[in-house]
PDB file of C-alpha atoms in Angstrom:
ATOM      1  CA  UNK A 231     109.910  67.383  76.729  1.00 51.00           C
ATOM      2  CA  UNK A 232     110.149  67.483  80.493  1.00 53.00           C
ATOM      3  CA  UNK A 233     112.802  70.213  80.252  1.00 58.00           C
ATOM      4  CA  UNK A 234     110.523  72.359  78.091  1.00 52.00           C
ATOM      5  CA  UNK A 235     107.627  72.177  80.538  1.00 54.00           C
ATOM      6  CA  UNK A 236     110.002  73.096  83.378  1.00 47.00           C
ATOM      7  CA  UNK A 237     111.221  76.113  81.425  1.00 47.00           C
ATOM      8  CA  UNK A 238     107.654  77.188  80.665  1.00 42.00           C
ATOM      9  CA  UNK A 239     106.747  76.869  84.399  1.00 42.00           C
ATOM     10  CA  UNK A 240     109.738  79.036  85.371  1.00 47.00           C
ATOM     11  CA  UNK A 241     108.797  81.622  82.758  1.00 42.00           C
ATOM     12  CA  UNK A 242     105.158  81.714  83.901  1.00 43.00           C
ATOM     13  CA  UNK A 243     106.207  82.126  87.552  1.00 45.00           C
ATOM     14  CA  UNK A 244     108.582  84.947  86.735  1.00 44.00           C
ATOM     15  CA  UNK A 245     105.937  86.758  84.657  1.00 42.00           C
ATOM     16  CA  UNK A 246     103.487  86.451  87.561  1.00 43.00           C
ATOM     17  CA  UNK A 247     106.040  87.803  90.009  1.00 44.00           C
ATOM     18  CA  UNK A 248     106.882  90.701  87.703  1.00 44.00           C
ATOM     19  CA  UNK A 249     103.206  91.540  87.281  1.00 45.00           C
ATOM     20  CA  UNK A 250     102.583  91.614  91.038  1.00 49.00           C
ATOM     21  CA  UNK A 251     105.878  93.400  91.746  1.00 54.00           C
ATOM     22  CA  UNK A 252     104.340  96.530  90.203  1.00 75.00           C
ATOM     23  CA  UNK A 253     101.198  96.280  92.356  1.00 89.00           C
ATOM     24  CA  UNK A 254     100.632  98.688  95.205  1.00 93.00           C
ATOM     25  CA  UNK A 255     100.367  97.038  98.635  1.00 95.00           C
ATOM     26  CA  UNK A 256      98.664  98.977 101.450  1.00 94.00           C
ATOM     27  CA  UNK A 257      98.513  97.816 105.050  1.00 94.00           C
ATOM     28  CA  UNK A 258      95.208  98.612 106.708  1.00 93.00           C
ATOM     29  CA  UNK A 259      94.737  96.576 109.891  1.00 94.00           C
ATOM     30  CA  UNK A 260      91.177  96.014 111.164  1.00 93.00           C
ATOM     31  CA  UNK A 261      89.784  98.573 108.695  1.00 92.00           C
ATOM     32  CA  UNK A 262      86.149  98.992 107.707  1.00 92.00           C
ATOM     33  CA  UNK A 263      85.202  98.658 104.044  1.00 88.00           C
ATOM     34  CA  UNK A 264      84.957 102.449 103.843  1.00 91.00           C
ATOM     35  CA  UNK A 265      88.461 102.833 105.241  1.00 92.00           C
ATOM     36  CA  UNK A 266      89.826 100.303 102.740  1.00 89.00           C
ATOM     37  CA  UNK A 267      88.239 102.145  99.825  1.00 86.00           C
ATOM     38  CA  UNK A 268      89.444 105.545 101.083  1.00 89.00           C
ATOM     39  CA  UNK A 269      92.988 104.198 101.418  1.00 90.00           C
ATOM     40  CA  UNK A 270      93.160 103.514  97.699  1.00 90.00           C
ATOM     41  CA  UNK A 271      91.918 106.925  96.634  1.00 85.00           C
ATOM     42  CA  UNK A 272      94.433 108.837  94.513  1.00 79.00           C
ATOM     43  CA  UNK A 273      96.450 105.687  93.767  1.00 84.00           C
ATOM     44  CA  UNK A 274      97.971 105.283  90.327  1.00 85.00           C
ATOM     45  CA  UNK A 275      96.176 102.957  87.956  1.00 90.00           C
ATOM     46  CA  UNK A 276      96.850  99.272  88.355  1.00 93.00           C
ATOM     47  CA  UNK A 277      96.273  96.544  90.927  1.00 95.00           C
ATOM     48  CA  UNK A 278      96.137  97.467  94.609  1.00 95.00           C
ATOM     49  CA  UNK A 279      96.215  94.962  97.484  1.00 95.00           C
ATOM     50  CA  UNK A 280      94.919  95.855 100.926  1.00 94.00           C
ATOM     51  CA  UNK A 281      96.469  93.586 103.554  1.00 95.00           C
ATOM     52  CA  UNK A 282      94.964  93.233 107.012  1.00 94.00           C
ATOM     53  CA  UNK A 283      97.203  91.359 109.468  1.00 94.00           C
ATOM     54  CA  UNK A 284      94.682  91.581 112.296  1.00 94.00           C
ATOM     55  CA  UNK A 285      91.981  89.703 110.338  1.00 93.00           C
ATOM     56  CA  UNK A 286      94.549  87.910 108.139  1.00 93.00           C
ATOM     57  CA  UNK A 287      92.873  88.904 104.878  1.00 93.00           C
ATOM     58  CA  UNK A 288      93.830  90.248 101.467  1.00 94.00           C
ATOM     59  CA  UNK A 289      91.558  92.389  99.311  1.00 93.00           C
ATOM     60  CA  UNK A 290      92.393  93.132  95.687  1.00 94.00           C
ATOM     61  CA  UNK A 291      91.281  96.158  93.708  1.00 94.00           C
ATOM     62  CA  UNK A 292      91.936  97.443  90.206  1.00 95.00           C
ATOM     63  CA  UNK A 293      92.229 101.214  89.850  1.00 93.00           C
ATOM     64  CA  UNK A 294      91.516 102.398  86.297  1.00 91.00           C
ATOM     65  CA  UNK A 295      93.199 105.343  84.612  1.00 89.00           C
ATOM     66  CA  UNK A 296      90.085 107.478  85.149  1.00 88.00           C
ATOM     67  CA  UNK A 297      90.255 106.807  88.928  1.00 84.00           C
ATOM     68  CA  UNK A 298      87.471 104.233  89.185  1.00 89.00           C
ATOM     69  CA  UNK A 299      87.899 101.257  91.488  1.00 91.00           C
ATOM     70  CA  UNK A 300      86.932  97.672  90.712  1.00 93.00           C
ATOM     71  CA  UNK A 301      86.888  94.935  93.357  1.00 92.00           C
ATOM     72  CA  UNK A 302      88.654  91.740  92.273  1.00 93.00           C
ATOM     73  CA  UNK A 303      89.146  88.364  93.888  1.00 93.00           C
ATOM     74  CA  UNK A 304      92.798  87.775  94.843  1.00 94.00           C
ATOM     75  CA  UNK A 305      94.185  84.572  93.367  1.00 93.00           C
ATOM     76  CA  UNK A 306      95.973  81.914  95.352  1.00 93.00           C
ATOM     77  CA  UNK A 307      99.165  83.093  93.683  1.00 93.00           C
ATOM     78  CA  UNK A 308      98.530  86.671  94.850  1.00 94.00           C
ATOM     79  CA  UNK A 309      98.000  85.578  98.449  1.00 94.00           C
ATOM     80  CA  UNK A 310     101.026  83.261  98.350  1.00 93.00           C
ATOM     81  CA  UNK A 311     103.247  86.023  97.025  1.00 94.00           C
ATOM     82  CA  UNK A 312     102.040  88.478  99.664  1.00 94.00           C
ATOM     83  CA  UNK A 313     102.643  85.884 102.390  1.00 93.00           C
ATOM     84  CA  UNK A 314     106.211  85.511 101.111  1.00 94.00           C
ATOM     85  CA  UNK A 315     106.681  89.275 100.969  1.00 93.00           C
ATOM     86  CA  UNK A 316     105.512  89.638 104.605  1.00 91.00           C
ATOM     87  CA  UNK A 317     107.001  86.396 105.979  1.00 91.00           C
ATOM     88  CA  UNK A 318     108.731  88.379 108.705  1.00 88.00           C
ATOM     89  CA  UNK A 319     105.333  89.098 110.262  1.00 84.00           C
ATOM     90  CA  UNK A 320     104.720  85.380 110.947  1.00 84.00           C
ATOM     91  CA  UNK A 321     101.048  85.880 110.066  1.00 83.00           C
ATOM     92  CA  UNK A 322      99.589  84.114 107.088  1.00 86.00           C
ATOM     93  CA  UNK A 323      97.090  86.078 105.008  1.00 89.00           C
ATOM     94  CA  UNK A 324      94.114  84.414 103.270  1.00 84.00           C
ATOM     95  CA  UNK A 325      91.524  85.309 100.731  1.00 72.00           C
ATOM     96  CA  UNK A 326      88.507  86.705 102.657  1.00 63.00           C
ATOM     97  CA  UNK A 327      85.940  85.025 100.414  1.00 65.00           C
TER      98      UNK A 327
END
């Protein structure tokens, strides 16, 4: 039984990583809200993360196929994965909320 739960945990983690691997990540340091929104214009549909290493924040957006933008709350897993992706910066991002 323990082996099965371990396998399920590994599968869930790999699915999460694969889902975020297709997300667009844009660096926008010390940007205003207007600058953040303008930086995601003309992006393909899907999740978009705006990372700000000056303020150490992550913003998450969902761009729909018709070009509309929806603001989402980044999950702890999102922030953790981005911190791993940018570990070389030695700055730890956090959810701004």
